[in-house]
């Protein structure tokens, strides 16, 4: 199984267009200790030919240009992307769907609450009916693995997450199962597993189990601190109000990953304010001591 990180930043990307926090200012200035990142998306394949795109970021056009393996190879109009799988209905995970409008009918795998948000509060799927059209495949939360048509040898199980529905969802302050899911993906050939959860607010028993079992973890790296937005002077929302578990703290992500057996523990969906983006920061050294990696655009993982 191959996992290709198309975009490793949280919503806004890095640098964010209007942000002058120390990280954004430094990366814009060309400081070699930080690297720019596009918004959250990965592609997964078993054979390197047929790919499932997991989340479609507003940066998708640049992401496809940077990754030849999913570019057209055969027919006059062609793509390596066989389907799109969505973990939630957040802007940074779905607005790239509009960029795929020139293609064939688009197979979209998502839960019913996500489908509802994308046909009401942010009706991208309704808009796409006037272009390529979409074939919705409803994801169930009963723990049964499914396969994506045309993407062989991947078994995927949706895992409900405690996080946040987007602001335009009727579920924003009234969470429903399926607003946010993580993905347990097994390679049928390799027998290896990855747990992908870019937005993870709380560690439920079911999530804890997956964190302990996976061969590879790609999990929420949004914030270092609960009050990071306020501390950096860019806003007032806390990490938990946004549905993200910070890395630091007694019950933070570092503590949660302590006893995980995964051969790779990787943080992804990193907000531009996060000090781990700076390679010489204390927080980054702390991660290295714990064997935790920080995803970057173009990171390619073979399991
Ligand atoms: C989030 O994951 O909380 C979002 O990236 C926030 C946003 O897109 O503004
Ligand atoms: Mn996000
Ligand atoms: Zn910033």
mmCIF file of C-alpha atoms and ligand atoms in Angstrom:
data_model
loop_
_atom_site.group_PDB
_atom_site.id
_atom_site.type_symbol
_atom_site.label_atom_id
_atom_site.label_comp_id
_atom_site.label_asym_id
_atom_site.label_seq_id
_atom_site.Cartn_x
_atom_site.Cartn_y
_atom_site.Cartn_z
ATOM 1 C CA UNK A 1 0.000 0.000 0.000
ATOM 2 C CA UNK A 2 1.178 3.512 -0.824
ATOM 3 C CA UNK A 3 0.068 6.676 0.899
ATOM 4 C CA UNK A 4 1.004 9.954 -0.713
ATOM 5 C CA UNK A 5 0.624 13.168 1.267
ATOM 6 C CA UNK A 6 -0.730 15.740 -1.167
ATOM 7 C CA UNK A 7 -1.265 18.408 1.483
ATOM 8 C CA UNK A 8 -0.137 18.398 5.106
ATOM 9 C CA UNK A 9 -1.428 21.767 6.397
ATOM 10 C CA UNK A 10 -4.722 22.554 8.110
ATOM 11 C CA UNK A 11 -7.294 24.964 6.678
ATOM 12 C CA UNK A 12 -5.592 28.126 5.415
ATOM 13 C CA UNK A 13 -2.421 26.299 4.364
ATOM 14 C CA UNK A 14 1.093 27.432 5.186
ATOM 15 C CA UNK A 15 1.673 30.301 4.828
ATOM 16 C CA UNK A 16 -1.926 31.468 5.099
ATOM 17 C CA UNK A 17 -2.753 34.293 2.679
ATOM 18 C CA UNK A 18 -3.489 36.919 5.356
ATOM 19 C CA UNK A 19 -1.323 35.715 8.244
ATOM 20 C CA UNK A 20 1.739 37.318 9.727
ATOM 21 C CA UNK A 21 2.237 34.963 12.664
ATOM 22 C CA UNK A 22 5.940 34.185 13.265
ATOM 23 C CA UNK A 23 5.755 30.961 11.208
ATOM 24 C CA UNK A 24 3.933 32.474 8.230
ATOM 25 C CA UNK A 25 6.204 35.509 8.210
ATOM 26 C CA UNK A 26 9.321 33.313 8.328
ATOM 27 C CA UNK A 27 8.302 30.883 5.585
ATOM 28 C CA UNK A 28 7.256 33.765 3.337
ATOM 29 C CA UNK A 29 10.691 35.324 3.909
ATOM 30 C CA UNK A 30 12.335 32.067 2.769
ATOM 31 C CA UNK A 31 13.662 30.878 6.142
ATOM 32 C CA UNK A 32 15.084 27.396 5.332
ATOM 33 C CA UNK A 33 13.948 25.973 8.678
ATOM 34 C CA UNK A 34 10.298 26.002 7.608
ATOM 35 C CA UNK A 35 8.644 24.598 4.508
ATOM 36 C CA UNK A 36 5.430 25.709 2.863
ATOM 37 C CA UNK A 37 2.533 23.278 2.905
ATOM 38 C CA UNK A 38 -0.764 22.986 1.053
ATOM 39 C CA UNK A 39 -4.099 22.031 2.597
ATOM 40 C CA UNK A 40 -5.077 18.646 3.936
ATOM 41 C CA UNK A 41 -5.357 15.711 1.510
ATOM 42 C CA UNK A 42 -3.821 12.296 0.875
ATOM 43 C CA UNK A 43 -4.008 9.737 -1.924
ATOM 44 C CA UNK A 44 -3.888 5.990 -1.274
ATOM 45 C CA UNK A 45 -3.275 3.120 -3.672
ATOM 46 C CA UNK A 46 -2.368 -0.520 -3.551
ATOM 47 C CA UNK A 47 -0.835 -0.813 -7.036
ATOM 48 C CA UNK A 48 0.367 2.764 -7.648
ATOM 49 C CA UNK A 49 -2.025 3.026 -10.642
ATOM 50 C CA UNK A 50 -5.512 3.364 -9.175
ATOM 51 C CA UNK A 51 -5.813 5.910 -6.374
ATOM 52 C CA UNK A 52 -8.476 7.003 -3.947
ATOM 53 C CA UNK A 53 -8.277 10.676 -3.120
ATOM 54 C CA UNK A 54 -9.020 11.202 0.544
ATOM 55 C CA UNK A 55 -10.391 14.708 0.931
ATOM 56 C CA UNK A 56 -10.263 17.282 -1.858
ATOM 57 C CA UNK A 57 -8.475 20.435 -0.752
ATOM 58 C CA UNK A 58 -8.757 23.896 -2.318
ATOM 59 C CA UNK A 59 -5.114 23.358 -3.383
ATOM 60 C CA UNK A 60 -5.901 20.214 -5.375
ATOM 61 C CA UNK A 61 -4.855 21.606 -8.751
ATOM 62 C CA UNK A 62 -1.316 22.333 -7.533
ATOM 63 C CA UNK A 63 -1.276 19.016 -5.655
ATOM 64 C CA UNK A 64 -2.077 17.026 -8.805
ATOM 65 C CA UNK A 65 0.552 18.977 -10.734
ATOM 66 C CA UNK A 66 3.094 17.995 -8.088
ATOM 67 C CA UNK A 67 2.262 14.266 -8.208
ATOM 68 C CA UNK A 68 2.783 12.599 -11.622
ATOM 69 C CA UNK A 69 1.363 9.236 -10.476
ATOM 70 C CA UNK A 70 -2.215 10.560 -10.535
ATOM 71 C CA UNK A 71 -1.863 12.595 -13.720
ATOM 72 C CA UNK A 72 -3.454 11.509 -17.033
ATOM 73 C CA UNK A 73 -1.476 8.706 -18.702
ATOM 74 C CA UNK A 74 -3.615 6.944 -21.284
ATOM 75 C CA UNK A 75 -6.887 8.263 -22.670
ATOM 76 C CA UNK A 76 -7.156 11.833 -23.982
ATOM 77 C CA UNK A 77 -8.990 12.721 -20.781
ATOM 78 C CA UNK A 78 -7.756 10.566 -17.886
ATOM 79 C CA UNK A 79 -6.808 10.493 -14.218
ATOM 80 C CA UNK A 80 -5.391 8.121 -11.642
ATOM 81 C CA UNK A 81 -8.116 9.279 -9.213
ATOM 82 C CA UNK A 82 -10.811 6.585 -9.207
ATOM 83 C CA UNK A 83 -12.918 8.033 -6.391
ATOM 84 C CA UNK A 84 -12.995 10.650 -3.649
ATOM 85 C CA UNK A 85 -13.493 9.699 -0.018
ATOM 86 C CA UNK A 86 -14.408 12.464 2.434
ATOM 87 C CA UNK A 87 -13.796 12.372 6.195
ATOM 88 C CA UNK A 88 -15.985 15.420 6.917
ATOM 89 C CA UNK A 89 -17.577 18.419 5.159
ATOM 90 C CA UNK A 90 -15.003 21.075 6.176
ATOM 91 C CA UNK A 91 -13.976 23.662 3.581
ATOM 92 C CA UNK A 92 -10.335 22.535 3.529
ATOM 93 C CA UNK A 93 -11.441 18.945 2.778
ATOM 94 C CA UNK A 94 -14.134 19.470 0.150
ATOM 95 C CA UNK A 95 -13.801 22.640 -1.923
ATOM 96 C CA UNK A 96 -11.320 20.947 -4.275
ATOM 97 C CA UNK A 97 -14.274 18.919 -5.580
ATOM 98 C CA UNK A 98 -15.193 21.913 -7.737
ATOM 99 C CA UNK A 99 -11.812 21.648 -9.463
ATOM 100 C CA UNK A 100 -12.645 18.075 -10.535
ATOM 101 C CA UNK A 101 -15.768 19.212 -12.432
ATOM 102 C CA UNK A 102 -14.263 18.636 -15.905
ATOM 103 C CA UNK A 103 -13.975 14.888 -15.353
ATOM 104 C CA UNK A 104 -16.297 11.906 -15.639
ATOM 105 C CA UNK A 105 -19.095 11.335 -13.119
ATOM 106 C CA UNK A 106 -17.358 11.518 -9.777
ATOM 107 C CA UNK A 107 -17.726 8.642 -7.317
ATOM 108 C CA UNK A 108 -17.905 10.169 -3.819
ATOM 109 C CA UNK A 109 -17.782 8.093 -0.661
ATOM 110 C CA UNK A 110 -18.989 9.897 2.478
ATOM 111 C CA UNK A 111 -21.414 9.533 5.372
ATOM 112 C CA UNK A 112 -25.013 10.746 5.236
ATOM 113 C CA UNK A 113 -24.385 13.810 7.508
ATOM 114 C CA UNK A 114 -21.506 14.895 5.250
ATOM 115 C CA UNK A 115 -23.668 14.347 2.152
ATOM 116 C CA UNK A 116 -26.406 16.447 3.752
ATOM 117 C CA UNK A 117 -24.017 19.331 4.532
ATOM 118 C CA UNK A 118 -22.709 19.174 0.963
ATOM 119 C CA UNK A 119 -26.202 19.425 -0.500
ATOM 120 C CA UNK A 120 -27.499 22.144 1.888
ATOM 121 C CA UNK A 121 -25.151 24.401 3.937
ATOM 122 C CA UNK A 122 -22.322 24.123 1.395
ATOM 123 C CA UNK A 123 -24.097 22.582 -1.622
ATOM 124 C CA UNK A 124 -21.042 21.617 -3.674
ATOM 125 C CA UNK A 125 -22.501 18.275 -4.706
ATOM 126 C CA UNK A 126 -25.652 19.972 -5.980
ATOM 127 C CA UNK A 127 -23.499 22.393 -7.981
ATOM 128 C CA UNK A 128 -21.485 19.487 -9.437
ATOM 129 C CA UNK A 129 -24.705 17.961 -10.796
ATOM 130 C CA UNK A 130 -24.526 20.743 -13.407
ATOM 131 C CA UNK A 131 -21.015 19.643 -14.431
ATOM 132 C CA UNK A 132 -19.655 16.113 -14.057
ATOM 133 C CA UNK A 133 -22.365 14.803 -11.730
ATOM 134 C CA UNK A 134 -21.629 12.664 -8.696
ATOM 135 C CA UNK A 135 -22.332 9.092 -7.661
ATOM 136 C CA UNK A 136 -22.721 9.060 -3.913
ATOM 137 C CA UNK A 137 -21.728 5.923 -2.023
ATOM 138 C CA UNK A 138 -23.054 6.144 1.548
ATOM 139 C CA UNK A 139 -20.604 5.076 4.235
ATOM 140 C CA UNK A 140 -22.070 3.086 7.100
ATOM 141 C CA UNK A 141 -20.710 3.197 10.636
ATOM 142 C CA UNK A 142 -21.372 -0.407 11.576
ATOM 143 C CA UNK A 143 -17.707 -1.383 11.504
ATOM 144 C CA UNK A 144 -17.940 -3.299 8.214
ATOM 145 C CA UNK A 145 -15.006 -2.724 5.847
ATOM 146 C CA UNK A 146 -15.762 -1.633 2.292
ATOM 147 C CA UNK A 147 -13.791 -1.426 -0.939
ATOM 148 C CA UNK A 148 -13.690 1.388 -3.463
ATOM 149 C CA UNK A 149 -14.802 0.368 -6.952
ATOM 150 C CA UNK A 150 -11.749 0.379 -9.215
ATOM 151 C CA UNK A 151 -9.206 0.602 -6.382
ATOM 152 C CA UNK A 152 -8.236 -2.991 -5.657
ATOM 153 C CA UNK A 153 -6.768 -4.474 -2.508
ATOM 154 C CA UNK A 154 -7.709 -1.763 -0.006
ATOM 155 C CA UNK A 155 -10.147 -2.533 2.794
ATOM 156 C CA UNK A 156 -11.457 0.580 4.496
ATOM 157 C CA UNK A 157 -13.407 0.885 7.738
ATOM 158 C CA UNK A 158 -14.898 4.253 8.792
ATOM 159 C CA UNK A 159 -14.329 5.039 12.483
ATOM 160 C CA UNK A 160 -16.641 7.708 13.989
ATOM 161 C CA UNK A 161 -14.635 10.532 15.594
ATOM 162 C CA UNK A 162 -15.353 13.107 18.277
ATOM 163 C CA UNK A 163 -14.574 16.330 16.466
ATOM 164 C CA UNK A 164 -16.599 19.209 14.968
ATOM 165 C CA UNK A 165 -18.964 19.548 12.053
ATOM 166 C CA UNK A 166 -18.297 22.723 10.022
ATOM 167 C CA UNK A 167 -19.867 26.068 10.995
ATOM 168 C CA UNK A 168 -22.505 25.780 8.199
ATOM 169 C CA UNK A 169 -23.690 22.411 9.500
ATOM 170 C CA UNK A 170 -26.795 22.133 11.705
ATOM 171 C CA UNK A 171 -24.639 19.729 13.766
ATOM 172 C CA UNK A 172 -21.907 22.256 14.666
ATOM 173 C CA UNK A 173 -22.878 22.333 18.363
ATOM 174 C CA UNK A 174 -24.906 19.133 18.265
ATOM 175 C CA UNK A 175 -22.580 16.365 17.073
ATOM 176 C CA UNK A 176 -23.970 13.353 15.206
ATOM 177 C CA UNK A 177 -22.089 10.145 14.433
ATOM 178 C CA UNK A 178 -20.700 10.469 10.920
ATOM 179 C CA UNK A 179 -20.035 14.231 11.004
ATOM 180 C CA UNK A 180 -16.358 13.291 11.266
ATOM 181 C CA UNK A 181 -14.788 9.946 10.583
ATOM 182 C CA UNK A 182 -11.324 8.502 10.729
ATOM 183 C CA UNK A 183 -10.316 5.774 8.298
ATOM 184 C CA UNK A 184 -8.844 2.390 9.105
ATOM 185 C CA UNK A 185 -7.223 1.241 5.879
ATOM 186 C CA UNK A 186 -5.765 -2.211 5.376
ATOM 187 C CA UNK A 187 -3.654 -3.297 2.446
ATOM 188 C CA UNK A 188 -5.018 -6.681 1.358
ATOM 189 C CA UNK A 189 -1.595 -7.587 -0.082
ATOM 190 C CA UNK A 190 0.686 -6.390 2.686
ATOM 191 C CA UNK A 191 -1.672 -6.973 5.610
ATOM 192 C CA UNK A 192 -0.516 -3.596 6.962
ATOM 193 C CA UNK A 193 -2.873 -0.998 8.403
ATOM 194 C CA UNK A 194 -2.966 2.763 8.585
ATOM 195 C CA UNK A 195 -5.239 4.906 10.734
ATOM 196 C CA UNK A 196 -5.929 8.307 9.172
ATOM 197 C CA UNK A 197 -7.636 10.914 11.371
ATOM 198 C CA UNK A 198 -6.751 14.501 10.432
ATOM 199 C CA UNK A 199 -9.386 15.996 12.755
ATOM 200 C CA UNK A 200 -9.502 14.293 16.119
ATOM 201 C CA UNK A 201 -10.912 16.161 19.128
ATOM 202 C CA UNK A 202 -11.183 13.438 21.746
ATOM 203 C CA UNK A 203 -9.839 9.933 22.115
ATOM 204 C CA UNK A 204 -12.793 7.559 22.441
ATOM 205 C CA UNK A 205 -12.318 3.925 23.370
ATOM 206 C CA UNK A 206 -12.734 2.893 19.711
ATOM 207 C CA UNK A 207 -10.152 5.447 18.572
ATOM 208 C CA UNK A 208 -7.759 4.439 21.321
ATOM 209 C CA UNK A 209 -7.928 0.847 20.084
ATOM 210 C CA UNK A 210 -7.033 1.886 16.531
ATOM 211 C CA UNK A 211 -4.221 4.122 17.760
ATOM 212 C CA UNK A 212 -2.720 1.144 19.534
ATOM 213 C CA UNK A 213 -3.132 -1.342 16.659
ATOM 214 C CA UNK A 214 -2.136 0.478 13.488
ATOM 215 C CA UNK A 215 1.144 -0.118 11.664
ATOM 216 C CA UNK A 216 1.107 3.533 10.615
ATOM 217 C CA UNK A 217 -0.626 6.530 12.170
ATOM 218 C CA UNK A 218 -1.501 9.728 10.344
ATOM 219 C CA UNK A 219 -3.282 11.782 12.983
ATOM 220 C CA UNK A 220 -4.363 15.295 13.928
ATOM 221 C CA UNK A 221 -1.341 17.600 14.164
ATOM 222 C CA UNK A 222 -3.303 20.876 14.047
ATOM 223 C CA UNK A 223 -2.224 22.572 17.278
ATOM 224 C CA UNK A 224 0.577 22.273 19.806
ATOM 225 C CA UNK A 225 -1.362 24.114 22.516
ATOM 226 C CA UNK A 226 -5.026 24.429 23.460
ATOM 227 C CA UNK A 227 -4.804 28.262 23.404
ATOM 228 C CA UNK A 228 -2.407 28.526 20.446
ATOM 229 C CA UNK A 229 -4.574 30.852 18.322
ATOM 230 C CA UNK A 230 -4.886 33.375 21.188
ATOM 231 C CA UNK A 231 -1.256 32.962 22.195
ATOM 232 C CA UNK A 232 -0.069 33.665 18.650
ATOM 233 C CA UNK A 233 -2.442 36.628 18.437
ATOM 234 C CA UNK A 234 -4.443 35.366 15.458
ATOM 235 C CA UNK A 235 -7.795 34.481 17.008
ATOM 236 C CA UNK A 236 -9.694 33.318 20.059
ATOM 237 C CA UNK A 237 -10.912 29.848 19.220
ATOM 238 C CA UNK A 238 -9.427 27.065 21.314
ATOM 239 C CA UNK A 239 -8.199 23.788 19.845
ATOM 240 C CA UNK A 240 -11.018 21.837 21.509
ATOM 241 C CA UNK A 241 -13.678 24.304 20.312
ATOM 242 C CA UNK A 242 -12.429 23.538 16.798
ATOM 243 C CA UNK A 243 -12.442 19.772 17.385
ATOM 244 C CA UNK A 244 -8.681 19.262 17.606
ATOM 245 C CA UNK A 245 -6.613 17.603 20.334
ATOM 246 C CA UNK A 246 -3.364 19.539 20.892
ATOM 247 C CA UNK A 247 -0.054 17.696 21.033
ATOM 248 C CA UNK A 248 1.155 19.040 24.388
ATOM 249 C CA UNK A 249 -0.409 18.483 27.803
ATOM 250 C CA UNK A 250 -0.921 15.491 30.079
ATOM 251 C CA UNK A 251 -3.625 13.972 27.856
ATOM 252 C CA UNK A 252 -2.422 15.527 24.596
ATOM 253 C CA UNK A 253 -1.561 13.678 21.390
ATOM 254 C CA UNK A 254 2.057 12.970 22.423
ATOM 255 C CA UNK A 255 0.803 11.259 25.583
ATOM 256 C CA UNK A 256 -1.843 9.363 23.581
ATOM 257 C CA UNK A 257 0.761 8.002 21.153
ATOM 258 C CA UNK A 258 3.203 6.963 23.854
ATOM 259 C CA UNK A 259 2.358 3.263 23.853
ATOM 260 C CA UNK A 260 1.300 2.928 20.241
ATOM 261 C CA UNK A 261 3.194 0.150 18.410
ATOM 262 C CA UNK A 262 3.081 1.824 14.987
ATOM 263 C CA UNK A 263 6.303 1.797 12.970
ATOM 264 C CA UNK A 264 5.427 5.308 11.752
ATOM 265 C CA UNK A 265 3.671 7.900 13.941
ATOM 266 C CA UNK A 266 3.000 10.937 11.811
ATOM 267 C CA UNK A 267 1.211 14.215 12.534
ATOM 268 C CA UNK A 268 -0.781 15.704 9.662
ATOM 269 C CA UNK A 269 -3.203 18.661 9.141
ATOM 270 C CA UNK A 270 -0.829 21.123 10.802
ATOM 271 C CA UNK A 271 -2.011 24.647 11.451
ATOM 272 C CA UNK A 272 0.290 27.484 10.394
ATOM 273 C CA UNK A 273 0.585 28.676 14.013
ATOM 274 C CA UNK A 274 2.008 25.360 15.241
ATOM 275 C CA UNK A 275 5.622 25.686 16.496
ATOM 276 C CA UNK A 276 6.433 22.143 15.217
ATOM 277 C CA UNK A 277 6.583 23.620 11.713
ATOM 278 C CA UNK A 278 9.938 25.118 12.697
ATOM 279 C CA UNK A 279 12.578 22.414 12.390
ATOM 280 C CA UNK A 280 14.774 23.840 15.173
ATOM 281 C CA UNK A 281 11.950 24.397 17.672
ATOM 282 C CA UNK A 282 11.852 22.773 21.104
ATOM 283 C CA UNK A 283 8.478 21.257 20.328
ATOM 284 C CA UNK A 284 9.898 19.634 17.174
ATOM 285 C CA UNK A 285 12.797 18.138 19.179
ATOM 286 C CA UNK A 286 10.264 16.828 21.649
ATOM 287 C CA UNK A 287 8.429 15.036 18.827
ATOM 288 C CA UNK A 288 11.679 13.534 17.545
ATOM 289 C CA UNK A 289 12.464 12.184 21.003
ATOM 290 C CA UNK A 290 9.059 10.509 20.985
ATOM 291 C CA UNK A 291 9.590 9.035 17.507
ATOM 292 C CA UNK A 292 6.836 11.220 16.050
ATOM 293 C CA UNK A 293 7.213 12.614 12.512
ATOM 294 C CA UNK A 294 5.684 15.718 10.958
ATOM 295 C CA UNK A 295 4.066 15.187 7.552
ATOM 296 C CA UNK A 296 5.141 17.342 4.610
ATOM 297 C CA UNK A 297 3.745 17.730 1.117
ATOM 298 C CA UNK A 298 5.090 14.956 -1.106
ATOM 299 C CA UNK A 299 5.766 12.557 1.768
ATOM 300 C CA UNK A 300 5.296 9.072 0.325
ATOM 301 C CA UNK A 301 4.783 6.107 2.615
ATOM 302 C CA UNK A 302 4.992 2.475 1.520
ATOM 303 C CA UNK A 303 3.547 -0.111 3.870
HETATM 304 C C1 LIG B 1 -10.446 22.670 10.886
HETATM 305 O O1 LIG B 1 -10.049 21.549 10.649
HETATM 306 O O2 LIG B 1 -10.779 23.017 12.032
HETATM 307 C C2 LIG B 1 -10.532 23.584 9.713
HETATM 308 O O3 LIG B 1 -9.369 23.402 8.939
HETATM 309 C C3 LIG B 1 -10.763 24.979 10.046
HETATM 310 C C4 LIG B 1 -10.952 25.774 8.777
HETATM 311 O O4 LIG B 1 -10.922 25.247 7.661
HETATM 312 O O5 LIG B 1 -11.120 26.994 8.894
HETATM 313 MN MN1 LIG B 2 -9.349 21.234 8.648
HETATM 314 ZN ZN1 LIG B 3 0.189 32.046 10.337
#
